Short mmCIF file of C-alpha atoms and ligand atoms in Angstrom, two decimals:
data_model
loop_
_atom_site.label_atom_id
_atom_site.label_comp_id
_atom_site.label_asym_id
_atom_site.label_seq_id
_atom_site.Cartn_x
_atom_site.Cartn_y
_atom_site.Cartn_z
CA MET I 1 -28.88 0.51 -10.48
CA GLY I 2 -30.69 -2.29 -8.59
CA ASN I 3 -28.25 -4.90 -9.88
CA ARG I 4 -25.26 -2.91 -8.84
CA PHE I 5 -26.28 -3.02 -5.18
CA GLN I 6 -27.21 -6.72 -5.24
CA VAL I 7 -23.54 -7.54 -4.91
CA ILE I 8 -23.72 -6.20 -1.33
CA ASP I 9 -25.93 -9.22 -0.48
CA ARG I 10 -22.74 -11.26 -0.48
CA PHE I 11 -21.99 -9.76 2.94
CA ALA I 12 -25.38 -10.57 4.47
CA ASP I 13 -23.77 -12.80 7.11
CA GLY I 14 -21.55 -10.06 8.53
CA ALA I 15 -18.19 -8.39 7.98
CA GLN I 16 -15.88 -10.66 9.96
CA TYR I 17 -14.20 -13.49 8.04
CA ILE I 18 -12.85 -15.95 10.56
CA GLY I 19 -11.94 -19.59 9.97
CA GLY I 20 -13.29 -19.56 6.42
CA ARG I 21 -16.74 -18.08 7.05
CA LEU I 22 -18.44 -14.72 7.34
CA ARG I 23 -20.10 -13.78 10.58
CA PRO I 24 -21.13 -10.61 12.42
CA GLY I 25 -18.80 -8.84 14.81
CA THR I 26 -19.53 -9.03 18.53
CA SER I 27 -18.77 -5.46 19.60
CA ASP I 28 -21.61 -3.18 20.61
CA ARG I 29 -20.91 -0.74 17.76
CA GLU I 30 -22.23 -0.65 14.21
CA HIS I 31 -20.68 1.05 11.22
CA THR I 32 -22.34 2.06 7.95
CA VAL I 33 -20.26 1.98 4.78
CA ILE I 34 -21.09 5.12 2.79
CA ASN I 35 -20.99 5.49 -0.98
CA PRO I 36 -19.00 8.74 -1.20
CA ALA I 37 -20.43 9.53 -4.62
CA THR I 38 -23.91 10.03 -3.16
CA GLY I 39 -23.56 10.10 0.61
CA GLU I 40 -25.89 7.10 0.90
CA GLY I 41 -25.27 4.17 3.23
CA ILE I 42 -24.71 0.93 1.33
CA TYR I 43 -24.00 -1.58 4.11
CA THR I 44 -24.25 -1.57 7.89
CA TYR I 45 -22.25 -4.05 9.92
CA ARG I 46 -21.34 -4.77 13.51
CA LEU I 47 -17.71 -3.94 14.19
CA ALA I 48 -15.28 -6.56 15.50
CA SER I 49 -14.53 -6.76 19.21
CA THR I 50 -11.21 -7.73 20.76
CA ALA I 51 -12.73 -11.19 21.35
CA ASP I 52 -13.23 -11.47 17.56
CA VAL I 53 -9.55 -10.65 17.09
CA ASP I 54 -8.63 -13.38 19.58
CA GLU I 55 -10.79 -15.83 17.66
CA ALA I 56 -9.28 -14.83 14.31
CA VAL I 57 -5.74 -15.16 15.68
CA ALA I 58 -6.63 -18.58 17.12
CA ALA I 59 -7.98 -19.65 13.69
CA ALA I 60 -4.78 -18.45 12.01
CA LYS I 61 -2.65 -20.21 14.63
CA ALA I 62 -4.53 -23.46 14.13
CA ALA I 63 -4.12 -23.24 10.34
CA PHE I 64 -0.38 -22.49 10.51
CA PRO I 65 1.08 -26.03 10.89
CA GLY I 66 -0.84 -27.39 7.91
CA TRP I 67 -0.25 -24.39 5.63
CA SER I 68 3.42 -23.90 6.49
CA GLY I 69 3.92 -27.69 6.21
CA ALA I 70 2.46 -27.82 2.69
CA THR I 71 5.03 -27.99 -0.07
CA PRO I 72 5.79 -24.79 -1.99
CA GLY I 73 4.21 -26.49 -5.00
CA GLU I 74 0.99 -27.15 -3.11
CA ARG I 75 0.81 -23.55 -1.90
CA SER I 76 1.58 -22.34 -5.39
CA ASP I 77 -1.22 -24.44 -6.90
CA ALA I 78 -3.71 -23.08 -4.39
CA ILE I 79 -2.67 -19.48 -5.05
CA HIS I 80 -2.90 -20.05 -8.82
CA ARG I 81 -6.47 -21.25 -8.32
CA PHE I 82 -7.04 -18.16 -6.13
CA ALA I 83 -5.99 -15.94 -9.07
CA GLY I 84 -8.50 -17.83 -11.22
CA VAL I 85 -11.38 -17.23 -8.80
CA LEU I 86 -10.48 -13.53 -8.58
CA ALA I 87 -10.62 -13.36 -12.38
CA ASP I 88 -14.07 -15.03 -12.31
CA TRP I 89 -15.28 -12.56 -9.68
CA ALA I 90 -13.60 -9.53 -11.26
CA GLU I 91 -16.80 -7.69 -12.16
CA ASP I 92 -18.28 -7.99 -8.65
CA ILE I 93 -15.02 -7.00 -7.00
CA ALA I 94 -14.67 -3.91 -9.21
CA THR I 95 -18.27 -2.90 -8.51
CA VAL I 96 -17.89 -3.25 -4.75
CA GLU I 97 -14.60 -1.32 -4.78
CA SER I 98 -16.19 1.51 -6.76
CA LEU I 99 -19.22 1.60 -4.46
CA GLN I 100 -17.33 1.69 -1.17
CA ALA I 101 -14.40 3.94 -2.21
CA GLY I 102 -15.94 6.11 -4.96
CA LYS I 103 -13.35 5.01 -7.52
CA PRO I 104 -14.37 5.31 -11.16
CA LEU I 105 -15.34 1.89 -12.51
CA ARG I 106 -12.73 2.48 -15.23
CA LEU I 107 -10.02 2.59 -12.55
CA THR I 108 -11.20 -0.47 -10.61
CA THR I 109 -11.78 -2.46 -13.82
CA GLU I 110 -8.52 -1.54 -15.54
CA PHE I 111 -6.17 -1.05 -12.58
CA ASP I 112 -7.18 -2.23 -9.09
CA VAL I 113 -8.68 -5.60 -10.00
CA PRO I 114 -6.34 -6.75 -12.82
CA GLY I 115 -3.38 -5.51 -10.76
CA THR I 116 -4.50 -7.67 -7.87
CA ILE I 117 -5.03 -10.72 -10.10
CA ASP I 118 -1.52 -10.20 -11.48
CA ASN I 119 -0.06 -9.85 -7.95
CA THR I 120 -1.79 -13.11 -7.02
CA ALA I 121 -0.45 -14.94 -10.08
CA PHE I 122 3.03 -13.54 -9.36
CA PHE I 123 3.01 -14.83 -5.77
CA ALA I 124 1.74 -18.22 -6.95
CA GLY I 125 4.98 -18.49 -8.93
CA ALA I 126 7.19 -16.81 -6.33
CA ALA I 127 6.01 -19.28 -3.66
CA ARG I 128 8.27 -21.85 -5.38
CA HIS I 129 11.31 -19.57 -5.51
CA LEU I 130 12.25 -18.72 -1.94
CA GLN I 131 15.97 -18.08 -2.14
CA GLY I 132 19.02 -18.04 0.11
CA GLN I 133 22.77 -18.45 0.12
CA ALA I 134 24.22 -21.68 -1.30
CA ALA I 135 25.03 -24.45 1.20
CA ALA I 136 28.81 -24.77 1.54
CA GLU I 137 31.71 -25.64 3.86
CA TYR I 138 32.41 -22.01 4.79
CA SER I 139 34.43 -22.91 7.95
CA GLY I 140 36.14 -25.85 6.35
CA ASP I 141 34.90 -28.19 9.12
CA HIS I 142 31.16 -27.70 8.78
CA THR I 143 28.44 -27.66 6.22
CA SER I 144 26.28 -24.55 6.53
CA TYR I 145 23.01 -23.80 4.88
CA VAL I 146 20.03 -21.57 5.46
CA ARG I 147 16.43 -22.49 5.91
CA ARG I 148 13.96 -19.76 4.93
CA GLU I 149 11.03 -20.35 7.24
CA ALA I 150 7.55 -18.91 7.64
CA LEU I 151 7.14 -16.81 10.78
CA GLY I 152 3.69 -17.80 12.05
CA VAL I 153 0.60 -15.61 12.41
CA ILE I 154 0.95 -12.19 10.75
CA GLY I 155 -1.22 -9.28 11.91
CA SER I 156 -1.77 -6.73 9.13
CA ILE I 157 -3.50 -3.38 9.02
CA ALA I 158 -4.54 -1.74 5.76
CA PRO I 159 -5.73 1.75 4.73
CA TRP I 160 -8.79 2.81 2.71
CA ASN I 161 -7.18 4.30 -0.38
CA TYR I 162 -6.72 1.02 -2.31
CA PRO I 163 -8.72 -1.35 -0.09
CA LEU I 164 -8.38 -4.37 -2.37
CA GLN I 165 -4.79 -3.83 -3.45
CA MET I 166 -3.50 -3.01 0.01
CA ALA I 167 -5.13 -6.16 1.41
CA ALA I 168 -3.59 -8.18 -1.43
CA TRP I 169 -0.13 -6.67 -0.91
CA LYS I 170 -0.23 -7.70 2.75
CA ILE I 171 -1.84 -11.11 2.35
CA LEU I 172 -0.12 -12.54 -0.74
CA PRO I 173 3.58 -12.57 0.25
CA ALA I 174 2.62 -13.64 3.78
CA ILE I 175 0.69 -16.72 2.66
CA ALA I 176 2.98 -17.54 -0.29
CA ALA I 177 5.80 -17.92 2.26
CA GLY I 178 3.66 -20.25 4.42
CA ASN I 179 2.37 -17.84 7.07
CA THR I 180 -1.24 -17.38 8.08
CA ILE I 181 -2.73 -13.94 8.55
CA VAL I 182 -5.31 -11.75 10.26
CA LEU I 183 -5.92 -8.51 8.37
CA LYS I 184 -7.78 -5.46 9.60
CA PRO I 185 -9.02 -3.26 6.74
CA ALA I 186 -10.04 0.35 7.33
CA GLU I 187 -13.52 0.25 8.81
CA ILE I 188 -14.92 2.54 6.09
CA THR I 189 -13.84 0.15 3.28
CA PRO I 190 -13.88 -3.49 4.47
CA LEU I 191 -15.84 -5.08 1.63
CA THR I 192 -13.25 -6.01 -1.01
CA SER I 193 -10.87 -7.42 1.64
CA LEU I 194 -13.74 -9.73 2.60
CA LEU I 195 -14.34 -10.70 -1.04
CA PHE I 196 -10.61 -11.36 -1.44
CA ALA I 197 -10.62 -13.74 1.55
CA MET I 198 -13.84 -15.40 0.34
CA ALA I 199 -12.23 -15.99 -3.07
CA ALA I 200 -9.29 -17.69 -1.35
CA THR I 201 -11.65 -20.12 0.38
CA GLU I 202 -13.46 -20.76 -2.90
CA ALA I 203 -10.06 -21.61 -4.43
CA GLY I 204 -9.38 -24.21 -1.73
CA ILE I 205 -6.99 -22.23 0.49
CA PRO I 206 -7.63 -23.81 3.90
CA ASP I 207 -9.89 -22.18 6.49
CA GLY I 208 -8.00 -19.94 8.89
CA VAL I 209 -5.13 -19.11 6.50
CA ILE I 210 -6.71 -15.70 5.74
CA ASN I 211 -8.91 -13.98 8.34
CA ILE I 212 -10.40 -10.48 8.20
CA VAL I 213 -11.47 -8.50 11.25
CA SER I 214 -13.38 -5.33 10.40
CA GLY I 215 -13.16 -2.93 13.29
CA SER I 216 -11.77 0.29 14.63
CA GLY I 217 -8.08 1.09 14.55
CA ARG I 218 -7.71 2.07 18.14
CA VAL I 219 -9.51 -0.97 19.60
CA VAL I 220 -9.22 -3.82 17.13
CA GLY I 221 -6.04 -2.61 15.39
CA GLU I 222 -4.09 -2.12 18.59
CA HIS I 223 -5.32 -5.43 20.02
CA LEU I 224 -4.09 -7.20 16.89
CA VAL I 225 -0.73 -5.41 16.96
CA GLY I 226 -0.22 -6.24 20.65
CA HIS I 227 -1.47 -9.82 20.46
CA PRO I 228 1.07 -12.26 21.93
CA ASP I 229 0.34 -14.95 19.30
CA VAL I 230 1.00 -12.56 16.42
CA VAL I 231 4.64 -12.67 15.42
CA MET I 232 4.79 -9.78 12.96
CA THR I 233 2.89 -6.57 12.28
CA SER I 234 2.63 -5.32 8.73
CA PHE I 235 1.04 -1.87 8.55
CA THR I 236 0.13 0.39 5.65
CA GLY I 237 -1.28 3.77 6.56
CA SER I 238 -0.33 7.23 7.70
CA THR I 239 2.97 8.06 9.34
CA GLY I 240 1.20 9.29 12.49
CA VAL I 241 -0.66 6.01 13.07
CA GLY I 242 2.43 4.06 12.01
CA LYS I 243 4.37 5.57 14.91
CA ARG I 244 1.68 4.44 17.35
CA VAL I 245 1.65 0.95 15.78
CA ALA I 246 5.43 0.75 16.19
CA GLU I 247 5.11 1.72 19.88
CA VAL I 248 2.54 -1.03 20.55
CA ALA I 249 4.44 -3.64 18.52
CA THR I 250 7.64 -2.94 20.43
CA GLN I 251 6.01 -4.07 23.69
CA THR I 252 5.88 -7.65 22.37
CA VAL I 253 9.11 -7.39 20.30
CA LYS I 254 7.39 -7.93 16.99
CA ARG I 255 8.89 -7.79 13.58
CA LEU I 256 7.56 -4.66 11.88
CA HIS I 257 6.92 -3.64 8.31
CA LEU I 258 5.71 -0.06 7.91
CA GLU I 259 4.44 1.39 4.62
CA LEU I 260 3.62 4.98 5.53
CA GLY I 261 2.82 8.32 3.96
CA GLY I 262 4.39 10.00 0.97
CA LYS I 263 4.87 13.41 -0.62
CA ALA I 264 6.39 12.48 -3.95
CA PRO I 265 8.41 15.07 -5.89
CA PHE I 266 8.12 15.32 -9.67
CA VAL I 267 11.30 17.01 -10.98
CA VAL I 268 11.17 18.53 -14.47
CA PHE I 269 14.55 19.57 -15.91
CA ASP I 270 14.73 22.24 -18.61
CA ASP I 271 15.38 19.77 -21.45
CA ALA I 272 12.27 17.68 -20.64
CA ASP I 273 9.44 17.02 -23.08
CA LEU I 274 7.01 19.61 -21.71
CA GLU I 275 3.90 17.93 -23.08
CA ALA I 276 4.89 14.56 -21.60
CA ALA I 277 5.71 16.15 -18.25
CA ALA I 278 2.42 18.08 -18.10
CA HIS I 279 0.34 14.99 -18.98
CA GLY I 280 2.38 12.93 -16.53
CA ALA I 281 1.90 15.45 -13.73
CA VAL I 282 -1.86 15.63 -14.19
CA ALA I 283 -2.34 11.85 -14.37
CA ALA I 284 0.10 11.15 -11.52
CA SER I 285 -1.34 13.78 -9.18
CA LEU I 286 -4.99 12.87 -9.85
CA ILE I 287 -4.84 9.07 -9.90
CA ASN I 288 -7.32 7.67 -7.41
CA THR I 289 -8.41 11.29 -6.79
CA GLY I 290 -4.93 11.95 -5.45
CA GLN I 291 -5.36 9.41 -2.64
CA ASP I 292 -2.24 7.52 -3.62
CA CYS I 293 0.82 7.38 -1.39
CA THR I 294 3.09 7.69 -4.46
CA ALA I 295 1.03 10.39 -6.23
CA ALA I 296 2.95 13.33 -7.67
CA THR I 297 2.38 16.11 -5.15
CA ARG I 298 5.25 18.58 -5.66
CA ALA I 299 6.25 19.49 -9.23
CA TYR I 300 9.67 21.18 -9.23
CA VAL I 301 10.11 22.71 -12.68
CA GLN I 302 13.32 24.31 -13.93
CA ARG I 303 12.72 28.03 -14.45
CA PRO I 304 12.74 28.16 -18.31
CA LEU I 305 9.80 25.68 -18.46
CA PHE I 306 7.92 26.79 -15.35
CA ASP I 307 5.29 29.17 -16.79
CA ALA I 308 4.49 26.95 -19.76
CA PHE I 309 4.23 23.90 -17.45
CA VAL I 310 1.81 25.67 -15.09
CA ALA I 311 -0.36 26.88 -17.97
CA ARG I 312 -0.53 23.44 -19.60
CA VAL I 313 -1.19 21.56 -16.34
CA ALA I 314 -4.01 23.96 -15.45
CA GLU I 315 -5.52 23.51 -18.92
CA LEU I 316 -5.33 19.70 -18.68
CA MET I 317 -6.70 19.68 -15.11
CA ASP I 318 -9.68 21.74 -16.21
CA SER I 319 -10.40 19.15 -18.92
CA VAL I 320 -10.63 16.28 -16.42
CA ARG I 321 -14.25 15.15 -16.03
CA VAL I 322 -15.29 14.86 -12.39
CA GLY I 323 -18.40 12.75 -11.90
CA ASP I 324 -20.33 9.58 -11.10
CA PRO I 325 -17.87 6.68 -10.71
CA PHE I 326 -20.17 4.44 -12.75
CA ALA I 327 -20.39 6.77 -15.78
CA ALA I 328 -18.14 5.76 -18.67
CA THR I 329 -17.12 9.39 -19.25
CA THR I 330 -15.94 9.97 -15.66
CA ASP I 331 -12.22 10.54 -15.16
CA LEU I 332 -12.22 11.50 -11.49
CA GLY I 333 -14.51 10.22 -8.74
CA PRO I 334 -15.11 11.64 -5.28
CA LEU I 335 -12.73 11.36 -2.36
CA VAL I 336 -13.27 8.34 -0.15
CA SER I 337 -15.27 10.25 2.46
CA PHE I 338 -16.63 13.67 3.34
CA ALA I 339 -14.07 13.89 6.14
CA GLN I 340 -11.26 13.38 3.61
CA ARG I 341 -12.80 15.92 1.21
CA ASP I 342 -13.05 18.48 4.00
CA SER I 343 -9.48 17.80 5.07
CA VAL I 344 -8.24 18.42 1.51
CA ALA I 345 -10.35 21.58 1.21
CA GLY I 346 -8.85 22.79 4.50
CA PHE I 347 -5.30 22.56 3.13
CA VAL I 348 -6.32 24.55 0.03
CA GLU I 349 -8.21 27.21 1.98
CA ARG I 350 -5.26 27.78 4.32
CA ALA I 351 -2.93 27.95 1.30
CA ARG I 352 -4.90 30.91 -0.11
CA ASP I 353 -3.24 33.06 2.57
CA TYR I 354 0.27 32.44 1.25
CA ALA I 355 -0.02 31.00 -2.29
CA THR I 356 -2.05 31.13 -5.51
CA VAL I 357 -4.74 28.62 -6.39
CA VAL I 358 -4.38 28.47 -10.18
CA CYS I 359 -7.29 26.12 -10.88
CA GLY I 360 -9.81 24.03 -8.93
CA GLY I 361 -9.86 24.76 -5.22
CA GLU I 362 -13.53 23.97 -4.76
CA ALA I 363 -16.13 21.25 -4.51
CA PRO I 364 -18.34 21.06 -7.60
CA GLY I 365 -22.03 21.81 -7.10
CA GLY I 366 -24.99 20.80 -9.28
CA ASP I 367 -25.52 17.06 -9.68
CA LEU I 368 -22.38 16.37 -7.66
CA LYS I 369 -23.24 18.42 -4.59
CA ASP I 370 -24.21 15.38 -2.48
CA GLY I 371 -20.94 13.54 -3.08
CA ALA I 372 -17.47 14.00 -1.56
CA TYR I 373 -16.10 15.58 -4.73
CA TYR I 374 -13.29 18.09 -5.14
CA ARG I 375 -11.98 19.66 -8.32
CA PRO I 376 -8.41 19.04 -9.57
CA THR I 377 -6.34 21.80 -8.00
CA LEU I 378 -3.02 23.40 -8.91
CA ILE I 379 -1.21 25.69 -6.47
CA THR I 380 1.79 27.94 -7.16
CA GLY I 381 3.72 30.50 -5.13
CA ALA I 382 3.99 28.37 -1.97
CA SER I 383 7.30 28.44 -0.12
CA GLN I 384 9.27 25.25 0.42
CA ASP I 385 8.52 25.23 4.15
CA SER I 386 4.77 25.79 3.74
CA GLU I 387 2.14 23.26 4.77
CA VAL I 388 1.07 22.32 1.21
CA VAL I 389 4.67 21.53 0.29
CA GLN I 390 5.61 19.63 3.45
CA SER I 391 2.45 17.76 4.52
CA GLU I 392 0.62 14.89 2.89
CA ILE I 393 -2.70 16.28 1.56
CA PHE I 394 -3.96 13.01 0.01
CA GLY I 395 -6.30 14.59 -2.51
CA PRO I 396 -6.32 15.95 -6.10
CA VAL I 397 -3.91 18.79 -5.34
CA LEU I 398 -0.58 19.48 -7.05
CA VAL I 399 1.84 22.20 -5.97
CA ALA I 400 4.25 23.57 -8.60
CA LEU I 401 7.49 25.32 -7.62
CA PRO I 402 10.35 26.65 -9.82
CA PHE I 403 14.06 25.86 -9.41
CA ASP I 404 17.25 27.14 -11.05
CA SER I 405 20.22 24.76 -10.85
CA ASP I 406 20.05 20.96 -10.99
CA ASP I 407 21.56 20.88 -7.49
CA GLU I 408 18.73 23.02 -6.20
CA GLY I 409 16.03 20.88 -7.86
CA ILE I 410 17.31 17.70 -6.26
CA GLN I 411 17.87 19.35 -2.88
CA LEU I 412 14.29 20.71 -2.79
CA ALA I 413 12.86 17.38 -3.95
CA ASN I 414 14.54 15.66 -0.99
CA ASP I 415 13.50 18.32 1.50
CA THR I 416 10.46 16.74 3.21
CA PRO I 417 10.27 14.08 5.92
CA TYR I 418 9.02 11.51 3.36
CA GLY I 419 10.84 9.20 0.95
CA LEU I 420 8.41 6.91 -0.83
CA ALA I 421 8.56 7.77 -4.54
CA ALA I 422 9.92 10.42 -6.93
CA SER I 423 10.30 11.05 -10.63
CA ALA I 424 12.75 12.88 -12.89
CA TRP I 425 11.81 14.28 -16.31
CA THR I 426 14.70 14.84 -18.76
CA LYS I 427 16.14 13.58 -22.05
CA ASP I 428 19.69 13.86 -20.70
CA VAL I 429 20.98 10.47 -19.58
CA PHE I 430 23.49 11.99 -17.14
CA ARG I 431 20.87 14.13 -15.43
CA ALA I 432 18.51 11.16 -15.26
CA ASN I 433 21.18 8.91 -13.85
CA ARG I 434 22.15 11.48 -11.23
CA ALA I 435 18.52 11.92 -10.20
CA THR I 436 18.02 8.18 -9.74
CA ARG I 437 21.10 8.11 -7.48
CA GLU I 438 20.37 11.21 -5.42
CA LEU I 439 16.59 11.31 -5.00
CA LYS I 440 15.86 9.78 -1.58
CA ALA I 441 12.95 7.45 -2.28
CA GLY I 442 12.01 3.80 -2.51
CA CYS I 443 11.21 4.21 -6.21
CA VAL I 444 12.42 6.70 -8.82
CA TRP I 445 10.77 6.84 -12.22
CA VAL I 446 12.38 8.49 -15.24
CA ASN I 447 9.94 10.20 -17.62
CA ASP I 448 6.96 8.54 -15.95
CA HIS I 449 5.35 8.52 -12.51
CA ILE I 450 2.99 5.91 -10.95
CA PRO I 451 3.29 2.54 -12.75
CA ILE I 452 3.99 -0.42 -10.48
CA ILE I 453 4.67 -4.04 -11.32
CA SER I 454 4.42 -7.23 -9.30
CA GLU I 455 8.07 -8.18 -9.91
CA MET I 456 9.55 -5.01 -8.38
CA PRO I 457 9.58 -3.92 -4.72
CA HIS I 458 7.45 -1.13 -3.30
CA GLY I 459 8.36 0.59 -0.06
CA GLY I 460 9.87 3.74 1.33
CA THR I 461 12.59 5.31 3.39
CA LYS I 462 12.67 8.12 6.02
CA ALA I 463 9.16 8.88 7.40
CA SER I 464 7.65 6.71 4.62
CA GLY I 465 8.64 3.63 6.60
CA TYR I 466 10.65 0.52 5.88
CA GLY I 467 10.23 -2.92 4.37
CA LYS I 468 8.97 -3.96 0.95
CA ASP I 469 5.63 -4.97 -0.51
CA MET I 470 5.42 -7.01 -3.72
CA SER I 471 8.28 -8.79 -5.53
CA ALA I 472 10.56 -11.46 -4.11
CA TYR I 473 12.01 -8.79 -1.78
CA SER I 474 8.80 -8.94 0.27
CA PHE I 475 9.84 -12.41 1.44
CA GLU I 476 12.58 -10.72 3.49
CA GLU I 477 9.76 -9.33 5.65
CA TYR I 478 7.62 -12.46 5.84
CA THR I 479 10.25 -15.16 6.44
CA GLN I 480 13.09 -15.71 8.83
CA VAL I 481 16.43 -17.06 7.73
CA LYS I 482 17.78 -19.79 9.97
CA HIS I 483 21.41 -20.86 9.81
CA VAL I 484 21.88 -24.63 10.10
CA MET I 485 25.46 -25.88 10.74
CA PHE I 486 26.61 -29.50 10.63
CA ASP I 487 29.94 -30.65 12.03
CA ASN I 488 31.86 -32.65 9.43
CA THR I 489 34.89 -33.71 11.55
CA ALA I 490 33.28 -36.24 13.91
CA VAL I 491 36.08 -35.61 16.43
CA ALA I 492 35.51 -35.04 20.16
CA ALA I 493 38.20 -32.37 20.58
CA LYS I 494 37.39 -29.84 17.94
CA ASP I 495 39.90 -27.26 16.86
CA TRP I 496 38.00 -24.30 18.31
CA HIS I 497 37.77 -26.03 21.78
CA ARG I 498 41.32 -24.75 22.38
CA THR I 499 39.65 -21.52 23.51
CA ILE I 500 38.50 -23.49 26.61
CA PHE I 501 40.91 -26.43 26.92
CA GLY I 502 44.12 -24.78 25.76
CA ASP I 503 46.63 -27.38 24.50
CA ARG I 504 45.26 -30.19 26.75
P1 NAD C 601 -4.56 5.63 8.70
O1 NAD C 601 -3.17 5.60 9.21
O2 NAD C 601 -5.51 6.61 9.28
O3 NAD C 601 -5.24 4.21 8.92
C1 NAD C 601 -4.64 3.04 8.40
C2 NAD C 601 -5.19 1.83 9.15
O4 NAD C 601 -4.76 1.90 10.50
C3 NAD C 601 -6.72 1.75 9.21
O5 NAD C 601 -7.11 0.39 9.06
C4 NAD C 601 -7.03 2.24 10.62
O6 NAD C 601 -8.24 1.73 11.13
C5 NAD C 601 -5.84 1.68 11.38
N1 NAD C 601 -5.56 2.34 12.65
C6 NAD C 601 -5.87 3.61 13.04
N2 NAD C 601 -5.42 3.83 14.31
C7 NAD C 601 -4.80 2.68 14.70
C8 NAD C 601 -4.12 2.30 15.90
N3 NAD C 601 -4.01 3.13 16.93
N4 NAD C 601 -3.60 1.06 15.95
C9 NAD C 601 -3.71 0.22 14.91
N5 NAD C 601 -4.34 0.52 13.75
C10 NAD C 601 -4.88 1.75 13.66
O7 NAD C 601 -4.42 5.75 7.13
P2 NAD C 601 -5.58 5.94 6.06
O8 NAD C 601 -6.10 7.33 6.25
O9 NAD C 601 -6.50 4.76 6.12
O10 NAD C 601 -4.77 5.82 4.68
C11 NAD C 601 -4.07 6.86 4.12
C12 NAD C 601 -2.60 6.80 4.50
O11 NAD C 601 -2.03 5.56 4.10
C13 NAD C 601 -1.78 7.86 3.82
O12 NAD C 601 -0.88 8.43 4.74
C14 NAD C 601 -1.02 7.09 2.75
O13 NAD C 601 0.17 7.69 2.32
C15 NAD C 601 -0.79 5.80 3.44
N6 NAD C 601 -0.50 4.75 2.46
C16 NAD C 601 0.80 4.32 2.32
C17 NAD C 601 1.10 3.34 1.38
C18 NAD C 601 2.52 2.85 1.19
O14 NAD C 601 2.69 1.89 0.48
N7 NAD C 601 3.52 3.47 1.79
C19 NAD C 601 0.09 2.81 0.59
C20 NAD C 601 -1.21 3.27 0.76
C21 NAD C 601 -1.49 4.24 1.71
#
């Protein structure tokens, strides 16, 4: 137990990482990071002030000419070394992530940390493959080509649900393309973003390329979004805050990338493998204690399978072991905070008035009573327009609803404001193909739900936002394409000048 907390000593110098070193914030407010498994404080730090943001932006601005002027190969080498340091630090990073977010160590060790190392290795390679249209004489009289250029200082804001991965998804494509960055993590989970930036410095990425300001959204976040020296805002978080971020960013005409909320449908057709669908629904709704923007939240099940699906999902949910994130037998940890647990419980309590809570629907007592735990919960009998079907709950809660025709299943799946992810469960290739075409989402899985890979884009549509994280597509957000055009005629009176000079 003692050893586990020693890793927190790494942050003894403060929670602001500016110009390649840790230091305290200069605001007059402190924040204590709470371990949600026990309710105990694990680290108290002074929050960033707007002056700290100014300093971080200045550090990023100063680092930009050198970093953007490095060759793609040099940036790639540095990011490869970065992946190596992350691998060396993997155990500490996983421990810190589990402590601050309550994630089972199994999840951080097998998913969050290796996923981030793989993202880093991917962007080390991708840094050498920025692409554009071929240079050519498109007009006949000119040679045209495109330059894909870094933008400058990026200001990013990340949520608490995957603190490490969300920081990595923002930072990696930005720096691989030659930008420098200031990232604001959620103030309740700043620690692995700091470790990530510290690992970059250890790997030789120059000071100022990655800066972290740990502070409040309203003060520090808005100051970063509105900062005149920040050229782009990349935000991952809720749709409500995303709208506010867009408003502030518009005042300084910033490029915007918004990864917002989700309410993913999970559509089970009547020819599906019931056992696979039930396992898939339980794993995909409970991953990260349901605090996953792509989590399965609404299972639409064609009527002939509905009762059997509900019975099997309830049985599997009841077998999931809720407990201490550091115990090897734990499947599900607490929610990230007591506020989030209470918010989830509120949705379920209100649903009791209009729907049936089939299993779960309570916080466990006993040894777990001091943590922000909540049992896996299945709800049936809710109408399509009810709160639990339409709103993002962001907890271990799945709602199951029946449908009759294929048309109806797809129509109901699309009937929320969100469009981040969806899945279709069927053995029929025509049904599957139709679902991939007609489900309105940034990602559609067939006979699975959740896996992500570095090579493929992640991002939503509708109220889930716009722009892509991961993959080469993310470079569309973090670079600008400049058209360069050379005259090849060397004549004074060019053909197109007739628009001004006529036949003179
Ligand atoms: P949140 O919107 O409350 O906060 C996100 C970040 O914004 C935090 O760092 C917060 O401090 C900051 N913030 C708050 N107010 C701000 C303001 N006025 N100006 C600037 N920044 C401000 O989200 P959360 O509760 O931390 O995370 C959960 C949400 O994130 C869910 O809605 C989830 O779906 C979403 N999410 C989306 C994706 C995706 O890829 N689309 C991924 C992960 C999480």
